[in-house]
Short mmCIF file of C-alpha atoms (C1' of nucleotides) in Angstrom, two decimals:
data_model
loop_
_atom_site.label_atom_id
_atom_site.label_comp_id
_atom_site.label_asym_id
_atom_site.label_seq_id
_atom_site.Cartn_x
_atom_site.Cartn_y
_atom_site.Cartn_z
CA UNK M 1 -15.23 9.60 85.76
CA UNK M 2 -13.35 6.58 85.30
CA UNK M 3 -14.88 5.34 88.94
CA UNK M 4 -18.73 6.12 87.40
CA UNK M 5 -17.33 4.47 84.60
CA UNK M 6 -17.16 0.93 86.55
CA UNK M 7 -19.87 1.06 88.64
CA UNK M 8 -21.93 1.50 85.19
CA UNK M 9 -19.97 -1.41 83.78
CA UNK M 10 -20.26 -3.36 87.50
CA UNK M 11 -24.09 -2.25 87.60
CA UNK M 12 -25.24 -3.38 84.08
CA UNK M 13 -23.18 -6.49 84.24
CA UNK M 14 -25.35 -7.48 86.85
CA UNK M 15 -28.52 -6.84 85.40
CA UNK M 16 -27.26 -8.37 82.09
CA UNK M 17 -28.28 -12.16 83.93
CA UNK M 18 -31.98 -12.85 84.11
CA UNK M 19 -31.27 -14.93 87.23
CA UNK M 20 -30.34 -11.76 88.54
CA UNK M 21 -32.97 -9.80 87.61
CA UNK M 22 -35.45 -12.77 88.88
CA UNK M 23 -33.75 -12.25 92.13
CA UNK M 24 -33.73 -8.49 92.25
CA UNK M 25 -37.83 -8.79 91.38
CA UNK M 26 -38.30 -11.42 94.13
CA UNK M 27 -36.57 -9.47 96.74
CA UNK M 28 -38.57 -6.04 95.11
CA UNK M 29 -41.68 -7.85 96.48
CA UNK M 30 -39.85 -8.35 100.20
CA UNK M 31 -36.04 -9.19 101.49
CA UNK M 32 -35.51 -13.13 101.34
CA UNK M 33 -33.34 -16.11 102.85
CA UNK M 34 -31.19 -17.02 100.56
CA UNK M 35 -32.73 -20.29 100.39
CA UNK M 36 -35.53 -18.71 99.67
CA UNK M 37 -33.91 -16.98 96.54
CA UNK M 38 -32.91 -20.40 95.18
CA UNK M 39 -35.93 -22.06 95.24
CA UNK M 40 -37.91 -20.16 92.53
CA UNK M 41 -34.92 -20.30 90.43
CA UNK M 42 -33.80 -24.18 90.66
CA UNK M 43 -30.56 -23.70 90.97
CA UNK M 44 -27.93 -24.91 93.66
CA UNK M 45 -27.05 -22.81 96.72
CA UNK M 46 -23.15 -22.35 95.69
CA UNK M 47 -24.39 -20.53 92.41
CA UNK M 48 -27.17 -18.46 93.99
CA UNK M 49 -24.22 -17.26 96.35
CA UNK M 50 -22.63 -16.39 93.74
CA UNK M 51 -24.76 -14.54 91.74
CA UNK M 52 -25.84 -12.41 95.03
CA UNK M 53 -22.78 -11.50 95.65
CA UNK M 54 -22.66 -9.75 92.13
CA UNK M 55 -25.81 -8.36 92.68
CA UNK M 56 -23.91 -7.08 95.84
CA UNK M 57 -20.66 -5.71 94.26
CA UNK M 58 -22.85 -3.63 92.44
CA UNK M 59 -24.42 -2.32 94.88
CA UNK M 60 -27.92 -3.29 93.70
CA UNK M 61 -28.10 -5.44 96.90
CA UNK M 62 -27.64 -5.35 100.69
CA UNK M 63 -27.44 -8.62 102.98
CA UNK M 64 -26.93 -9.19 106.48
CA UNK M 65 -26.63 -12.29 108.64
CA UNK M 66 -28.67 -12.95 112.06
CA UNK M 67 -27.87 -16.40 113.39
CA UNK M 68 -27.33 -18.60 110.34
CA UNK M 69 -29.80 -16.63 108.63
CA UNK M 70 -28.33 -14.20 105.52
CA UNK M 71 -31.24 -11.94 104.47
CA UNK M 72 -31.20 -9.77 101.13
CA UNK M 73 -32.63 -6.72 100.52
CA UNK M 74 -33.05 -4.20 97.61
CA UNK M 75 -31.24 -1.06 97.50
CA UNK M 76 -33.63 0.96 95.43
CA UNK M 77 -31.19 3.95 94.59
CA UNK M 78 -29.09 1.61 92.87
CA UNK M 79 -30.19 2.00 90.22
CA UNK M 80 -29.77 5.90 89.79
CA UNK M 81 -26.68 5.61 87.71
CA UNK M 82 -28.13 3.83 85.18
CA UNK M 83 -31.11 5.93 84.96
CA UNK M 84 -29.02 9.23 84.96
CA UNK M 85 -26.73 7.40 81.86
CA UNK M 86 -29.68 6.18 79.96
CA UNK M 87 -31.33 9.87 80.71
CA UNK M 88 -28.07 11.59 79.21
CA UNK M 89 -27.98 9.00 76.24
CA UNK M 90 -31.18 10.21 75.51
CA UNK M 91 -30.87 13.74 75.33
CA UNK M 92 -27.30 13.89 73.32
CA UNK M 93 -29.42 11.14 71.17
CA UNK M 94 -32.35 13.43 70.73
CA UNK M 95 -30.47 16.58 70.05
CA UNK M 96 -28.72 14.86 67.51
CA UNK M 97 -32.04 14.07 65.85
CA UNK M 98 -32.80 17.72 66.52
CA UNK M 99 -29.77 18.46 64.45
CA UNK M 100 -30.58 16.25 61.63
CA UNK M 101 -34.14 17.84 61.88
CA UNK M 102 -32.84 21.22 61.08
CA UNK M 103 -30.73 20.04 58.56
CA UNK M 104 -33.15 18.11 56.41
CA UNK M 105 -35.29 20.88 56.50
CA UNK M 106 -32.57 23.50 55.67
CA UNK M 107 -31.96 21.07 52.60
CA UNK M 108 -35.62 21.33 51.93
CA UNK M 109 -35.77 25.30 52.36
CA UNK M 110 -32.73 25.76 49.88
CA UNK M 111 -34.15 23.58 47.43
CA UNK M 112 -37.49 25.48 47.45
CA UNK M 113 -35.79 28.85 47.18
CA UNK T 1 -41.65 -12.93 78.11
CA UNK T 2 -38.75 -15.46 77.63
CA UNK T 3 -37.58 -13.43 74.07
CA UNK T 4 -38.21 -10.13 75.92
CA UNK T 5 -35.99 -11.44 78.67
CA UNK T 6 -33.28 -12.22 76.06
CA UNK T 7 -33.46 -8.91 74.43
CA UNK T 8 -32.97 -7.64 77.76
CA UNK T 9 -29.97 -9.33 78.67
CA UNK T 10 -28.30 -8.51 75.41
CA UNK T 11 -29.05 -5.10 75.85
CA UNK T 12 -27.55 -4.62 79.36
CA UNK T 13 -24.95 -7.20 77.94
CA UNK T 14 -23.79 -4.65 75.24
CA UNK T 15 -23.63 -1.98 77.93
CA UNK T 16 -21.34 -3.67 80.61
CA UNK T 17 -18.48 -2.76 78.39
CA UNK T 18 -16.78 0.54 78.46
CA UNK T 19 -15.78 0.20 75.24
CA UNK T 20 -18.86 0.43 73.70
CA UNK T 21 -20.98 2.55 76.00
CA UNK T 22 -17.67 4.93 74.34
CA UNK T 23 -18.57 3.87 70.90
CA UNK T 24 -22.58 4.29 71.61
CA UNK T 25 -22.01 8.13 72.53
CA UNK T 26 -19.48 8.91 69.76
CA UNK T 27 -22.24 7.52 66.92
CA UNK T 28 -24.92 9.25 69.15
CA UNK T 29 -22.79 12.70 67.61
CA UNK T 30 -22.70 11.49 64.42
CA UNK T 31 -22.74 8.06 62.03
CA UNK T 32 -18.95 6.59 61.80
CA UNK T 33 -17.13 4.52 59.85
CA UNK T 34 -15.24 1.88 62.12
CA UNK T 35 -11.70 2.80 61.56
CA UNK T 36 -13.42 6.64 62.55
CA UNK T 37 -14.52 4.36 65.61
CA UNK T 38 -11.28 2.24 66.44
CA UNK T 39 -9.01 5.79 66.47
CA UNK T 40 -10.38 7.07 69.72
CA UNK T 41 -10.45 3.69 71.28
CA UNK T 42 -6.95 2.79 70.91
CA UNK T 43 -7.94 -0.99 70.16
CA UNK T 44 -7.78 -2.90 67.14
CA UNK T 45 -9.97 -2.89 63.83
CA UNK T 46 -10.91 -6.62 64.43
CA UNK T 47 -11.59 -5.97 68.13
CA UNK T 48 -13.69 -3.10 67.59
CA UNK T 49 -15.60 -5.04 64.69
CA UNK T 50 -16.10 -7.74 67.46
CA UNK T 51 -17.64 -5.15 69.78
CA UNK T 52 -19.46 -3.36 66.87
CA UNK T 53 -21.22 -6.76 66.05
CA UNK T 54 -22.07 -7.13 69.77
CA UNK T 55 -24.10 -3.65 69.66
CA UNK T 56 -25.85 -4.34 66.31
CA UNK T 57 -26.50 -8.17 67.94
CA UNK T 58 -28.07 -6.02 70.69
CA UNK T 59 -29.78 -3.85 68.19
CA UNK T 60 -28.59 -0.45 69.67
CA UNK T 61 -27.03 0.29 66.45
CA UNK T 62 -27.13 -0.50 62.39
CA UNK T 63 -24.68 -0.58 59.71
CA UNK T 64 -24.50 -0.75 56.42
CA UNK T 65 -22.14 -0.93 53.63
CA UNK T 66 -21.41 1.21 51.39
CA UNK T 67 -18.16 0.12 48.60
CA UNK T 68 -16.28 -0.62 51.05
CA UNK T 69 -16.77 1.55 54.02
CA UNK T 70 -19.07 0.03 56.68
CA UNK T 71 -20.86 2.90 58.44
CA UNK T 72 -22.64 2.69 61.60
CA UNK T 73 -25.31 4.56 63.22
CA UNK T 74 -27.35 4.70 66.54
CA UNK T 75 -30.73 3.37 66.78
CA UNK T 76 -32.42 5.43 69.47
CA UNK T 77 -35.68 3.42 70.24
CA UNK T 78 -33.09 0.68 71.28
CA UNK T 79 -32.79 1.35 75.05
CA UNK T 80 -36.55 1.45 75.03
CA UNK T 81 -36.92 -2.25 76.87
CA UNK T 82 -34.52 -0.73 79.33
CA UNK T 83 -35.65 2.54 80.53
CA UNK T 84 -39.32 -0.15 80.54
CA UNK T 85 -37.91 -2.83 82.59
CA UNK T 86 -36.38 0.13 85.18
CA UNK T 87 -39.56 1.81 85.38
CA UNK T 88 -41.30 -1.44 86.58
CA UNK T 89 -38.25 -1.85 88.67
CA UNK T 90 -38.96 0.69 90.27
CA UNK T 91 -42.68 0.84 90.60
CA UNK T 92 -42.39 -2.24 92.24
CA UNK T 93 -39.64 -1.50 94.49
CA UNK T 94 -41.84 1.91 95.44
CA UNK T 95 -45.02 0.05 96.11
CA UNK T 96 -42.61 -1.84 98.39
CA UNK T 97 -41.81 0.79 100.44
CA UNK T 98 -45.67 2.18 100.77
CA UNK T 99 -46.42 -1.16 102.14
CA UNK T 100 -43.35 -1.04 104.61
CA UNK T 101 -44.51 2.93 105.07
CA UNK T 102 -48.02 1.58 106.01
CA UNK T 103 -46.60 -1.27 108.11
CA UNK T 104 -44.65 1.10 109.68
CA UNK T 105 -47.77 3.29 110.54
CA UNK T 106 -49.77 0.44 111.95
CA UNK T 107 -47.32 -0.80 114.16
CA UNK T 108 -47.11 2.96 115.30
CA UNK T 109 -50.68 3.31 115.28
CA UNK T 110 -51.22 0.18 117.29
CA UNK T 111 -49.22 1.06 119.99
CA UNK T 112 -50.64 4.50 120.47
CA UNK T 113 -54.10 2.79 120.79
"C1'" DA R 1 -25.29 -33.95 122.71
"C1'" DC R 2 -27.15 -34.74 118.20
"C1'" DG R 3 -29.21 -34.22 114.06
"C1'" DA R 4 -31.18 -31.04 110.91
"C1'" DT R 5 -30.85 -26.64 108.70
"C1'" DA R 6 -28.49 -22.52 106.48
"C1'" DG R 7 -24.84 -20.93 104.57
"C1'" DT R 8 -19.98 -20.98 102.99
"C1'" DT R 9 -15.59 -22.36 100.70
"C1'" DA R 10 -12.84 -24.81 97.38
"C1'" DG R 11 -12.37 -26.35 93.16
"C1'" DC R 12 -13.82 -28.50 88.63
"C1'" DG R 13 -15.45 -28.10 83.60
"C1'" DA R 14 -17.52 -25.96 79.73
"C1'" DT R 15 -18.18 -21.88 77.48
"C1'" DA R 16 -17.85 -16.84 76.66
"C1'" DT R 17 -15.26 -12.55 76.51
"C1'" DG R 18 -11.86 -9.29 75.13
"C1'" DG R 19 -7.63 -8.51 73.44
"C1'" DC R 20 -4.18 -9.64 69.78
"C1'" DT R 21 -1.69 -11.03 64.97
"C1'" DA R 22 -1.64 -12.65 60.44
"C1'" DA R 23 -3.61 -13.16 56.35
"C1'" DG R 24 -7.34 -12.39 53.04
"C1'" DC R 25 -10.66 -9.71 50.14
"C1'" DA R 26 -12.83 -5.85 47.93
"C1'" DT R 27 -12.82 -1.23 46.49
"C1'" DA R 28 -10.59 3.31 45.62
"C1'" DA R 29 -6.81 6.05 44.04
"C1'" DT R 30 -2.91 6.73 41.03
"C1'" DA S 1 -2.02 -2.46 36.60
"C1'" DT S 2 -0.57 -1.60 40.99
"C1'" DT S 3 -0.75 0.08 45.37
"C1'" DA S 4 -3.19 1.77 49.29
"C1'" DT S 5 -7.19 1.66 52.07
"C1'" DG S 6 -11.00 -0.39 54.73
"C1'" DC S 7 -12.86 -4.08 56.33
"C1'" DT S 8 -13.17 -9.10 57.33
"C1'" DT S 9 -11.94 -13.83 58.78
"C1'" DA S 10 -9.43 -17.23 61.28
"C1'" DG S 11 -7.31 -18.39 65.09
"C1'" DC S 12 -4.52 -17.79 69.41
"C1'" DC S 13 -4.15 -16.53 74.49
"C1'" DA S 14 -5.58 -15.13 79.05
"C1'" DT S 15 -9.18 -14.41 81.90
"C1'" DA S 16 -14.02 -14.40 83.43
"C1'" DT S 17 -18.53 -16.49 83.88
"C1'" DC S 18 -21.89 -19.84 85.18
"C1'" DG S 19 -23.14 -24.07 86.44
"C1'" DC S 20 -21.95 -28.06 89.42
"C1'" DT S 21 -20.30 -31.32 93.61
"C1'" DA S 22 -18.11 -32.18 97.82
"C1'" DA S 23 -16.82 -30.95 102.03
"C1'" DC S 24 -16.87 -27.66 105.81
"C1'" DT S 25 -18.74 -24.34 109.48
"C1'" DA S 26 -22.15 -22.48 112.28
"C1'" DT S 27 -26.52 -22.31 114.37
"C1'" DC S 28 -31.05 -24.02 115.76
"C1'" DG S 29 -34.32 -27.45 117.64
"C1'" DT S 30 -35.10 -31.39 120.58
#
DNA sequence: ACGATAGTTAGCGATATGGCTAAGCATAAT
DNA sequence: ATTATGCTTAGCCATATCGCTAACTATCGT
C-alpha cells in the first residue's frame, strides 16, 4: 500500500512536467537518442538527462546504451497505476453521487407523501 | 493547447502528493470541513489549507464558506483532462506497437519469400 | 592519432514545495 | 461580554526542482 502509494506519487510527479510529457509523446511515436529528445524541446543536454531520468524512476521509461548511443523507449504499462487509481476514484466518486441521488429523491418522496 | 497543457500539469501536480490524493478520497465519501480534513492527516490546519488551496488551484475540488466553517467538496468532472490525455497516451503508444507488429511481420514475411 | 560526436558528472542559482509556529480574525456558544 | 472554535495570514526552515555552464569520459569516423 504504502509502496503503490509512491510509485503513484513517483508516476504523476513525472507527468506533472510538460517537458516530460513532450518527451514521453515523442518517444510514443518511436524510441530516440537523447539528442534527439533535446532538440524539439530547446533545452540543454544536462537538463534533458535529467528529466529522463525521472521519467525513468518512474518507470514510464526504459533506456539502454550501445556504443555512445543511449536510446529511450516507452514502457506502455506504465501507466496502469494511474489508470487503475483514476478508475477507482471514479467509481467511489460516482457511488457517492449515487448516494446523494437516492437521497435527494428520498427528500423529494417524503415531501410528496 | 498551451492552457490545456497547464491545466494538465496542475492536475497531475495536485496528485503527486500523498497527502491530498488522501484528502481527494475522504471528500469523495462525503463534503468536509478542513479541521474534519486535517484530523486524519496528522498535519497542521495551515498546512492542510496550503494543500487544500493547491486542489481547488487544480480545480479537483470547491469550497465555500459558510459563518465560519469552510467546507469542501469534490468536483468529479475534474480528472476529465486526465483520463483524456491517457487515452491519447495510449492510443498513440498502441498504434506504435501495430506499426512495430507490422514491421515485425514484414521482416518475417520477407525472409520467408 | 585526432577531432568530432554523444553522453555524463559536478555544481551553481533561482524558485517552489511541504512542513512548522505564532499571531490574527471572525463567528458561535455560554 | 467573554471565551472557545475554525479558519487565515505571515513568515521561517529544510529540501527539492529546474534551468544553466563547465569540464570530463567514451566512442566513432577519418
Amino acid at each position: 500500500m504504502a509502496k503503490h502509494n509512491l510509485d503513484l506519487s513517483r508516476l504523476f510527479h513525472a507527468l506533472a512536467d510538460p517537458t516530460r510529457r513532450a518527451i514521453l509523446t515523442r518517444l510514443a511515436e518511436t524510441p530516440a537518442r537523447v539528442t534527439d529528445l533535446a532538440g524539439p524541446t530547446g533545452l540543454r543536454l544536462p537538463t534533458v538527462m535529467r528529466h529522463l531520468s525521472v521519467l525513468e524512476g518512474a518507470g514510464l521509461i526504459t533506456t539502454s546504451k550501445d556504443g555512445r548511443i543511449r536510446t529511450c523507449a516507452i514502457v506502455p504499462e506504465a501507466l496502469d497505476p494511474v489508470r487503475t487509481w483514476l478508475d477507482e476514484q471514479r467509481a467511489i466518486w460516482e457511488a457517492r453521487l449515487d448516494r446523494l441521488d437516492a437521497f435527494v429523491m428520498n427528500v423529494t418522496k417524503d415531501r410528496e407523501e
